[in-house]
Short mmCIF file of C-alpha atoms in Angstrom, two decimals:
data_model
loop_
_atom_site.label_atom_id
_atom_site.label_comp_id
_atom_site.label_asym_id
_atom_site.label_seq_id
_atom_site.Cartn_x
_atom_site.Cartn_y
_atom_site.Cartn_z
CA MET A 572 -28.04 -2.11 1.33
CA ALA A 573 -27.74 1.49 0.11
CA LYS A 574 -25.43 2.08 -2.05
CA VAL A 575 -22.10 3.50 -0.87
CA ARG A 576 -20.93 7.20 -3.44
CA THR A 577 -17.64 8.00 -2.41
CA SER A 578 -15.03 9.99 -5.10
CA ALA A 579 -10.56 10.03 -4.53
CA ARG A 580 -10.94 12.88 -6.48
CA PRO A 581 -8.86 15.15 -5.00
CA ILE A 582 -10.74 16.84 -2.68
CA HIS A 583 -9.22 20.92 -3.42
CA GLN A 584 -11.76 22.62 -1.12
CA HIS A 585 -9.95 22.45 1.66
CA ALA A 586 -6.51 22.80 0.69
CA ALA A 587 -5.83 26.34 1.86
CA GLY A 588 -7.96 25.31 5.07
CA ARG A 589 -8.31 22.97 7.75
CA PRO A 590 -8.52 19.69 7.79
CA ARG A 591 -10.79 17.13 7.24
CA PHE A 592 -9.18 14.95 9.67
CA LEU A 593 -5.75 14.17 10.72
CA ALA A 594 -4.29 10.67 10.22
CA VAL A 595 -1.26 9.14 11.99
CA ASP A 596 0.52 6.55 9.11
CA PHE A 597 2.13 3.92 11.00
CA PHE A 598 4.13 1.62 8.92
CA CYS A 599 4.35 4.24 6.50
CA GLY A 600 6.53 3.05 4.29
CA ALA A 601 7.45 5.75 0.81
CA GLY A 602 3.81 7.08 1.49
CA GLY A 603 1.65 5.97 -0.87
CA THR A 604 -0.78 5.61 2.06
CA THR A 605 -0.05 9.69 3.16
CA ARG A 606 0.08 10.38 0.24
CA GLY A 607 -3.59 9.76 -0.10
CA LEU A 608 -4.60 10.69 3.11
CA ILE A 609 -3.25 14.60 2.43
CA ASP A 610 -5.12 14.25 -1.98
CA ALA A 611 -8.74 12.87 0.54
CA GLY A 612 -8.00 16.41 2.58
CA GLY A 613 -6.35 15.09 6.03
CA TYR A 614 -3.69 17.10 7.28
CA VAL A 615 -1.28 13.94 8.33
CA ILE A 616 0.96 14.55 11.98
CA ALA A 617 2.64 11.50 12.31
CA GLY A 618 4.10 9.00 9.79
CA VAL A 619 5.88 5.71 11.74
CA ASP A 620 8.66 2.97 10.62
CA LYS A 621 11.82 1.60 11.57
CA ASP A 622 12.96 1.73 7.92
CA GLU A 623 15.43 4.57 7.76
CA ARG A 624 15.91 4.40 4.05
CA CYS A 625 12.35 5.24 3.08
CA LYS A 626 12.39 9.05 4.90
CA ALA A 627 14.41 11.08 2.23
CA THR A 628 11.04 9.65 -0.20
CA PHE A 629 8.39 9.85 2.62
CA LEU A 630 8.97 13.60 3.67
CA ASP A 631 10.14 15.49 0.48
CA ASN A 632 6.23 13.83 -1.60
CA ASN A 633 4.67 14.22 1.24
CA VAL A 634 4.03 17.89 2.31
CA ASN A 635 0.28 18.51 3.60
CA GLU A 636 -1.80 21.54 2.12
CA THR A 637 -3.84 21.49 4.51
CA GLY A 638 -3.34 23.79 8.37
CA ASP A 639 0.72 24.63 8.87
CA ARG A 640 1.96 23.71 4.65
CA LEU A 641 4.42 21.87 7.03
CA ALA A 642 5.27 18.06 6.17
CA PRO A 643 4.68 15.29 7.95
CA ILE A 644 7.42 14.41 11.40
CA PHE A 645 9.11 11.39 9.84
CA LEU A 646 8.99 8.78 13.85
CA HIS A 647 11.92 6.54 12.87
CA ARG A 648 11.31 4.80 15.93
CA ASP A 649 10.09 0.50 16.17
CA ILE A 650 6.52 -0.16 17.23
CA PHE A 651 7.03 -3.44 19.75
CA ARG A 652 8.59 -2.52 23.67
CA CYS A 653 12.49 -2.97 24.50
CA GLN A 654 13.08 -6.09 26.08
CA PRO A 655 16.02 -8.88 26.68
CA ASP A 656 15.35 -10.96 23.27
CA TYR A 657 14.22 -7.26 21.72
CA PRO A 658 16.41 -4.99 21.99
CA GLN A 659 15.22 -2.70 18.82
CA GLY A 660 11.86 -2.27 20.53
CA GLN A 661 10.98 2.09 20.68
CA LYS A 662 7.41 1.67 22.37
CA LEU A 663 8.59 3.88 25.33
CA LYS A 664 9.76 7.16 23.23
CA LEU A 665 7.70 6.36 20.62
CA THR A 666 4.69 6.61 22.81
CA ALA A 667 6.47 10.34 24.45
CA GLU A 668 6.45 10.99 20.87
CA LEU A 669 3.11 11.00 20.10
CA ASP A 670 1.73 11.77 23.56
CA GLU A 671 2.56 15.75 22.30
CA LEU A 672 2.65 15.00 19.03
CA ILE A 673 -1.41 14.35 18.94
CA LYS A 674 -2.22 16.37 21.84
CA LEU A 675 -1.13 19.24 20.12
CA HIS A 676 -3.07 18.89 16.83
CA ARG A 677 -6.23 18.33 18.79
CA ARG A 678 -5.67 21.04 20.65
CA LYS A 679 -4.43 23.38 17.39
CA LEU A 680 -7.78 21.80 15.47
CA LYS A 681 -10.78 21.39 17.53
CA ASN A 682 -13.65 18.58 16.43
CA VAL A 683 -11.47 17.34 13.57
CA PRO A 684 -11.35 13.97 13.36
CA LEU A 685 -8.24 11.80 13.96
CA LEU A 686 -7.33 8.29 11.81
CA PHE A 687 -5.33 5.89 12.60
CA ALA A 688 -4.00 4.14 9.90
CA ILE A 689 -2.34 1.04 9.86
CA CYS A 690 -0.73 -1.08 7.69
CA ALA A 691 1.40 -3.47 8.53
CA PRO A 692 4.35 -5.48 6.71
CA CYS A 693 2.70 -8.67 4.74
CA GLN A 694 5.97 -10.58 4.31
CA PRO A 695 4.61 -12.12 7.51
CA PHE A 696 1.51 -12.88 5.41
CA THR A 697 3.18 -14.04 1.51
CA ARG A 698 4.81 -17.79 1.19
CA LEU A 699 8.41 -18.05 2.10
CA SER A 700 11.22 -18.11 -0.32
CA LYS A 701 12.66 -22.31 0.75
CA LYS A 702 16.36 -20.61 2.08
CA GLU A 703 16.56 -21.22 6.02
CA LEU A 704 15.97 -18.38 8.28
CA SER A 705 18.72 -16.84 10.56
CA ALA A 706 17.54 -16.72 14.25
CA ARG A 707 16.97 -12.93 14.21
CA ARG A 708 15.14 -13.47 11.01
CA LYS A 709 12.77 -15.84 12.45
CA LEU A 710 12.45 -13.35 15.72
CA GLU A 711 11.59 -10.51 13.49
CA ARG A 712 9.14 -12.65 11.21
CA GLU A 713 7.52 -13.33 14.75
CA LYS A 714 7.08 -9.85 15.18
CA ASP A 715 5.88 -8.51 12.29
CA SER A 716 2.97 -10.68 12.35
CA ASN A 717 1.71 -9.20 15.98
CA LEU A 718 2.16 -5.87 14.87
CA LEU A 719 -1.87 -5.14 14.48
CA CYS A 720 -2.07 -6.74 17.85
CA GLU A 721 0.65 -4.51 18.66
CA ALA A 722 -0.48 -0.70 17.05
CA ALA A 723 -4.43 -1.65 19.21
CA THR A 724 -2.13 -0.78 21.75
CA PHE A 725 -2.46 2.54 20.29
CA VAL A 726 -5.97 2.48 19.51
CA GLY A 727 -6.93 2.29 22.84
CA ARG A 728 -4.08 4.36 24.45
CA TYR A 729 -4.99 7.57 21.80
CA GLN A 730 -8.71 6.63 20.97
CA PRO A 731 -8.71 8.11 17.46
CA GLU A 732 -12.42 8.70 15.66
CA MET A 733 -11.51 6.79 12.91
CA ILE A 734 -9.21 3.15 11.61
CA LEU A 735 -7.83 1.72 8.00
CA SER A 736 -5.85 -1.00 7.67
CA GLU A 737 -4.86 -2.76 4.41
CA ASN A 738 -3.28 -6.08 3.73
CA VAL A 739 -1.97 -8.83 1.50
CA SER A 740 -5.34 -10.45 1.07
CA GLY A 741 -5.33 -13.68 2.07
CA ILE A 742 -4.66 -12.19 5.94
CA LYS A 743 -7.20 -14.28 7.47
CA ASP A 744 -6.13 -17.44 6.90
CA PRO A 745 -6.17 -19.54 9.72
CA LYS A 746 -1.99 -21.00 8.90
CA TYR A 747 -1.77 -17.72 10.03
CA GLY A 748 -2.57 -17.73 13.35
CA GLY A 749 -6.72 -15.30 13.07
CA VAL A 750 -3.80 -11.99 13.05
CA TRP A 751 -6.35 -10.15 11.57
CA ASP A 752 -9.56 -11.09 12.92
CA GLU A 753 -7.69 -11.04 16.32
CA PHE A 754 -6.96 -7.02 15.53
CA ARG A 755 -10.38 -6.80 14.23
CA ASN A 756 -11.84 -7.81 17.80
CA LYS A 757 -9.52 -5.62 19.92
CA LEU A 758 -11.47 -3.03 17.59
CA GLU A 759 -14.45 -3.73 18.57
CA ALA A 760 -14.18 -4.40 22.22
CA LEU A 761 -12.56 -1.11 22.10
CA GLY A 762 -14.88 1.05 21.71
CA TYR A 763 -15.41 0.26 17.23
CA ALA A 764 -17.96 -0.88 14.45
CA THR A 765 -15.67 -1.95 12.15
CA GLY A 766 -16.27 -3.79 8.01
CA THR A 767 -13.93 -6.11 6.09
CA LYS A 768 -13.77 -6.70 3.00
CA VAL A 769 -11.58 -8.33 0.18
CA VAL A 770 -11.99 -6.24 -2.83
CA CYS A 771 -9.28 -4.87 -5.79
CA THR A 772 -7.16 -2.39 -6.55
CA SER A 773 -8.71 -2.34 -10.58
CA HIS A 774 -12.07 -1.34 -9.30
CA PHE A 775 -10.56 1.97 -7.69
CA GLY A 776 -9.12 3.58 -11.08
CA ILE A 777 -5.81 2.19 -10.08
CA PRO A 778 -4.33 0.32 -12.99
CA GLN A 779 -3.92 -3.56 -11.46
CA PHE A 780 -4.56 -5.98 -10.68
CA ARG A 781 -4.22 -6.06 -6.28
CA LYS A 782 -6.15 -7.55 -4.06
CA ARG A 783 -6.08 -6.19 -1.13
CA SER A 784 -7.53 -6.56 2.29
CA ILE A 785 -9.21 -4.10 3.84
CA LEU A 786 -10.52 -3.23 7.64
CA VAL A 787 -12.35 -0.22 8.72
CA ALA A 788 -13.35 1.30 11.94
CA VAL A 789 -15.15 4.47 13.03
CA ARG A 790 -15.72 4.63 17.12
CA ARG A 791 -19.39 3.13 17.19
CA GLU A 792 -21.64 6.17 17.98
CA LEU A 793 -19.94 8.44 16.13
CA VAL A 794 -21.78 6.29 12.84
CA ARG A 795 -24.17 7.64 9.99
CA SER A 796 -27.49 4.64 11.17
CA GLU A 797 -27.06 4.45 6.70
CA ARG A 798 -22.83 3.00 6.87
CA PHE A 799 -24.34 0.11 8.66
CA VAL A 800 -25.02 -3.36 7.00
CA ASP A 801 -28.30 -4.35 8.25
CA MET A 802 -29.88 -3.08 10.85
CA LEU A 803 -28.24 -4.76 14.02
CA ARG A 804 -25.44 -1.68 14.44
CA THR A 805 -23.02 -4.59 13.86
CA GLU A 806 -20.98 -4.11 11.03
CA LEU A 807 -19.34 -1.40 8.60
CA VAL A 808 -20.34 -0.77 4.55
CA VAL A 809 -16.77 -1.80 2.92
CA PRO A 810 -17.42 -0.81 0.02
CA GLU A 811 -15.86 -2.67 -2.97
CA ALA A 812 -15.38 0.05 -5.65
CA ASP A 813 -15.77 3.60 -6.11
CA SER A 814 -18.19 4.90 -8.43
CA ASP A 815 -16.84 7.49 -10.30
CA GLN A 816 -14.05 5.69 -11.24
CA PRO A 817 -13.96 4.08 -14.94
CA ILE A 818 -11.68 0.78 -15.20
CA LYS A 819 -8.00 1.73 -15.86
CA THR A 820 -5.40 0.15 -17.83
CA VAL A 821 -1.59 -0.11 -18.59
CA ILE A 822 -1.57 1.97 -21.71
CA ASP A 823 -3.41 4.16 -20.01
CA ALA A 824 -1.33 5.03 -16.68
CA ILE A 825 2.14 4.10 -19.11
CA SER A 826 1.72 5.28 -22.57
CA HIS A 827 2.55 8.78 -21.44
CA LEU A 828 6.41 8.15 -20.56
CA PRO A 829 9.08 8.81 -23.39
CA ARG A 830 10.39 5.37 -24.47
CA ILE A 831 13.83 3.75 -23.04
CA MET A 832 16.01 0.63 -23.26
CA ALA A 833 16.78 -1.69 -21.69
CA GLY A 834 19.74 -0.42 -18.43
CA GLU A 835 18.28 3.73 -19.48
CA THR A 836 18.11 5.87 -17.46
CA HIS A 837 16.03 9.13 -18.70
CA SER A 838 17.66 12.20 -18.12
CA ARG A 839 14.44 14.39 -17.69
CA ILE A 840 12.25 11.96 -15.66
CA PRO A 841 12.98 10.90 -11.82
CA ASN A 842 13.09 7.06 -10.94
CA HIS A 843 12.18 6.53 -15.52
CA ARG A 844 14.91 3.78 -15.15
CA ALA A 845 15.07 0.32 -16.94
CA ARG A 846 17.05 -2.95 -15.58
CA THR A 847 19.28 -3.66 -17.81
CA LEU A 848 18.86 -7.64 -19.26
CA SER A 849 22.17 -10.48 -21.03
CA ASP A 850 21.66 -10.44 -24.52
CA LEU A 851 19.80 -13.86 -24.30
CA ASN A 852 16.66 -12.04 -22.09
CA LEU A 853 16.54 -9.28 -24.84
CA LYS A 854 16.60 -12.06 -27.41
CA ARG A 855 13.50 -13.66 -24.79
CA LEU A 856 11.56 -10.88 -24.87
CA SER A 857 11.68 -9.31 -28.12
CA SER A 858 10.12 -12.62 -29.24
CA ALA A 859 7.30 -12.04 -26.19
CA LYS A 860 4.77 -10.22 -28.02
CA PRO A 861 1.99 -9.18 -25.08
CA GLY A 862 -0.62 -10.46 -22.61
CA GLN A 863 0.98 -14.43 -24.53
CA SER A 864 1.92 -17.06 -21.89
CA ASN A 865 5.97 -18.29 -22.31
CA ALA A 866 5.19 -20.22 -23.87
CA TYR A 867 6.29 -18.14 -26.88
CA MET A 868 10.12 -19.21 -26.36
CA ALA A 869 10.20 -23.10 -27.65
CA LYS A 870 10.03 -21.44 -31.40
CA THR A 871 11.88 -18.17 -31.16
CA ALA A 872 13.48 -17.37 -34.04
CA HIS A 873 17.13 -17.37 -32.51
CA GLY A 874 15.37 -21.34 -31.91
CA ASP A 875 13.79 -22.98 -28.30
CA LEU A 876 15.35 -20.87 -25.56
CA THR A 877 12.89 -21.93 -22.87
CA LEU A 878 14.48 -22.08 -18.87
CA ASP A 879 16.47 -25.98 -18.72
CA CYS A 880 14.97 -25.27 -15.28
CA HIS A 881 11.23 -24.20 -17.03
CA ARG A 882 12.00 -27.50 -18.85
CA LYS A 883 12.83 -30.17 -17.13
CA VAL A 884 9.64 -29.12 -13.86
CA ASN A 885 7.35 -28.66 -16.90
CA ALA A 886 8.30 -32.83 -17.83
CA ARG A 887 8.44 -33.46 -13.97
CA LEU A 888 4.27 -32.16 -13.78
CA LYS A 889 3.05 -32.16 -17.21
CA ASP A 890 2.15 -29.13 -17.04
CA ARG A 891 3.79 -25.78 -18.21
CA CYS A 892 5.02 -23.95 -14.93
CA PHE A 893 5.54 -20.30 -13.95
CA THR A 894 3.92 -18.94 -17.80
CA ASP A 895 4.01 -15.09 -16.59
CA VAL A 896 7.84 -15.25 -16.38
CA TYR A 897 9.73 -13.21 -19.07
CA THR A 898 5.81 -11.86 -20.81
CA ARG A 899 5.03 -8.78 -20.94
CA MET A 900 2.10 -6.87 -19.94
CA ARG A 901 -1.17 -6.65 -22.43
CA PRO A 902 -1.48 -2.81 -22.61
CA ASP A 903 -5.66 -3.32 -22.72
CA ARG A 904 -5.81 -4.78 -19.37
CA PRO A 905 -4.92 -2.89 -15.42
CA SER A 906 -0.97 -4.56 -14.86
CA PRO A 907 -0.39 -7.84 -12.87
CA THR A 908 -0.12 -6.86 -8.86
CA ILE A 909 3.10 -4.63 -8.46
CA THR A 910 5.90 -6.60 -5.83
CA THR A 911 8.70 -5.79 -5.01
CA LYS A 912 10.35 -7.02 -7.93
CA CYS A 913 8.94 -5.37 -10.61
CA HIS A 914 12.43 -4.44 -11.86
CA SER A 915 12.71 -7.40 -13.55
CA ILE A 916 11.16 -9.95 -16.00
CA SER A 917 12.31 -13.01 -14.31
CA ASN A 918 10.04 -12.38 -11.47
CA GLY A 919 6.51 -12.03 -13.26
CA ARG A 920 4.58 -10.82 -16.32
CA PHE A 921 7.02 -7.68 -16.17
CA GLY A 922 7.63 -6.96 -20.31
CA HIS A 923 6.60 -3.34 -21.51
CA TYR A 924 3.86 -3.93 -23.48
CA ASP A 925 5.27 -1.86 -26.49
CA THR A 926 7.23 -4.45 -29.11
CA THR A 927 9.85 -2.17 -29.91
CA GLN A 928 10.62 -1.50 -26.17
CA VAL A 929 12.41 -3.99 -25.14
CA ARG A 930 12.88 -3.99 -21.72
CA GLY A 931 10.59 -4.88 -17.92
CA ILE A 932 8.75 -1.76 -16.76
CA SER A 933 10.63 1.23 -15.40
CA LEU A 934 10.17 2.16 -11.75
CA ARG A 935 8.56 5.06 -13.03
CA GLU A 936 5.80 3.29 -14.48
CA ALA A 937 5.77 0.42 -12.03
CA ALA A 938 4.47 3.46 -9.47
CA ALA A 939 2.58 4.47 -12.25
CA LEU A 940 0.56 1.30 -11.18
CA GLN A 941 0.26 1.83 -8.35
CA SER A 942 -0.89 5.43 -9.39
CA PHE A 943 1.47 7.17 -8.00
CA PRO A 944 2.32 10.61 -9.10
CA ASP A 945 4.88 11.25 -11.80
CA ASN A 946 6.50 13.67 -9.42
CA TYR A 947 7.03 11.68 -7.22
CA VAL A 948 10.00 11.11 -6.38
CA PHE A 949 11.24 7.91 -5.01
CA TYR A 950 15.21 7.47 -3.92
CA PRO A 951 18.15 6.89 -4.18
CA THR A 952 16.90 7.34 -7.82
CA ASP A 953 21.06 6.24 -8.99
CA GLN A 954 19.17 2.43 -7.60
CA ILE A 955 17.02 -0.10 -8.49
CA GLU A 956 16.34 -2.32 -6.31
CA SER A 957 16.00 -0.35 -2.89
CA VAL A 958 14.01 1.78 -4.92
CA ALA A 959 11.60 -1.48 -6.57
CA ARG A 960 11.13 -2.38 -3.21
CA MET A 961 9.15 0.76 -1.65
CA ILE A 962 6.99 0.44 -4.94
CA GLY A 963 5.91 -3.13 -4.82
CA ASN A 964 5.36 -2.76 -0.16
CA ALA A 965 3.71 0.40 -0.67
CA VAL A 966 -0.42 1.29 -0.18
CA PRO A 967 -1.70 2.29 -3.69
CA PRO A 968 -2.01 6.64 -3.10
CA ARG A 969 -5.37 6.55 -4.21
CA LEU A 970 -6.48 3.84 -2.21
CA ALA A 971 -6.21 5.21 0.30
CA GLN A 972 -7.68 8.26 -0.98
CA PHE A 973 -10.79 5.68 -1.20
CA TYR A 974 -10.61 5.01 2.20
CA ALA A 975 -10.21 8.16 4.08
CA SER A 976 -12.92 10.06 2.21
CA PHE A 977 -15.63 7.24 3.56
CA LEU A 978 -14.28 7.00 6.35
CA VAL A 979 -14.79 10.81 7.07
CA ASP A 980 -18.14 10.73 5.72
CA THR A 981 -19.72 7.66 7.86
CA ILE A 982 -18.78 10.13 10.88
CA ASP A 983 -22.00 11.77 11.72
CA THR A 984 -21.42 15.14 12.54
CA ARG A 985 -24.36 16.05 12.92
CA SER A 986 -25.03 14.43 16.17
CA ARG A 987 -24.21 16.87 19.33
CA ARG A 988 -23.11 12.70 21.28
CA ALA A 989 -21.03 12.86 18.59
CA SER A 990 -19.44 16.45 18.51
CA LYS A 991 -18.67 15.59 21.64
CA ALA A 992 -16.57 12.64 21.20
CA ILE A 993 -14.87 14.39 18.87
CA ASN A 994 -14.51 17.24 20.90
CA ARG A 995 -13.00 14.90 23.95
#
């Protein structure tokens, strides 16, 4: 198989004119995928999400840099049909809106391919808490687990040339009902060549260890022959790294940000805000060194600061558990996975590496570790929990940028058949 080279660097030559592709970002959230699509030279027509709390962040940070240079439309819609047991469904409204928007932009920009980004929420495919879910929440979880296949109906209707999907690494696990394979099979039945891989974001110039499942799809008749895995043309190549990007570390990503302490908000840098810490947790983190486990808590200058619950679990299992909580990141490696609890040192290795800063990482630092630029502002700026949720749930922009560029380069634009297909 030939080595695939493609860069995730911004494509500035497209900044003032014709986009490389059009896009609709399903489940757009705060706009990580959209930011990457725009950086890849695309024009994002619309973002679709049922959580309106993301709207201000999505729109303020993602003005298109090609075409009319307007922001995408934010479609606050639920993609399921309205039914007696699910009255919040808005599929018919969404379809009518997309019919109009896609037709308009296809007419204005002939021969420009269309990409659907379908990065469904990953909560149904991660471990749930032991807390009992309400009947309503159970229904929502069941719906969420069917989001990919529901989104495939939009693929069937609009026939985009390209599809990009990202989700948790374990989505292929049979315990999740085979939704990933079902989604892939639906795309192949619709005429797409597909490929899927589990990749680590640290191999794409993103300063974070974050394993994700990637699925790419292109209409079969458009694919350049060298982008198939073999001569049988049954599967697309899926790059596992960006050969142009070196490994980036925590210190590469956040060392430029000014010092703040726990509970402090920087006066000029949006979202550079750290959560407050109790006196006991200040003692714990002040005793921690970068990269070490939380075994340090047993012997500190303040005595044994091990949590009682951890002590009991460790004794029962005869092993040390939860070793990453109340610890500091290593500066010379990519960070651990940034989650929706990235502001809390009790939820992972989220302590700042600088021992003179006794705090967890700030929201701005968490965003940087997700590859968001420093001028990407998350709203409301005076909140922590909601902003951390947006950051932790986001697709890293640089990852979306890389794969969007790869997909566009997979289309054989020289083929008359491909040209007719795009311009149909």
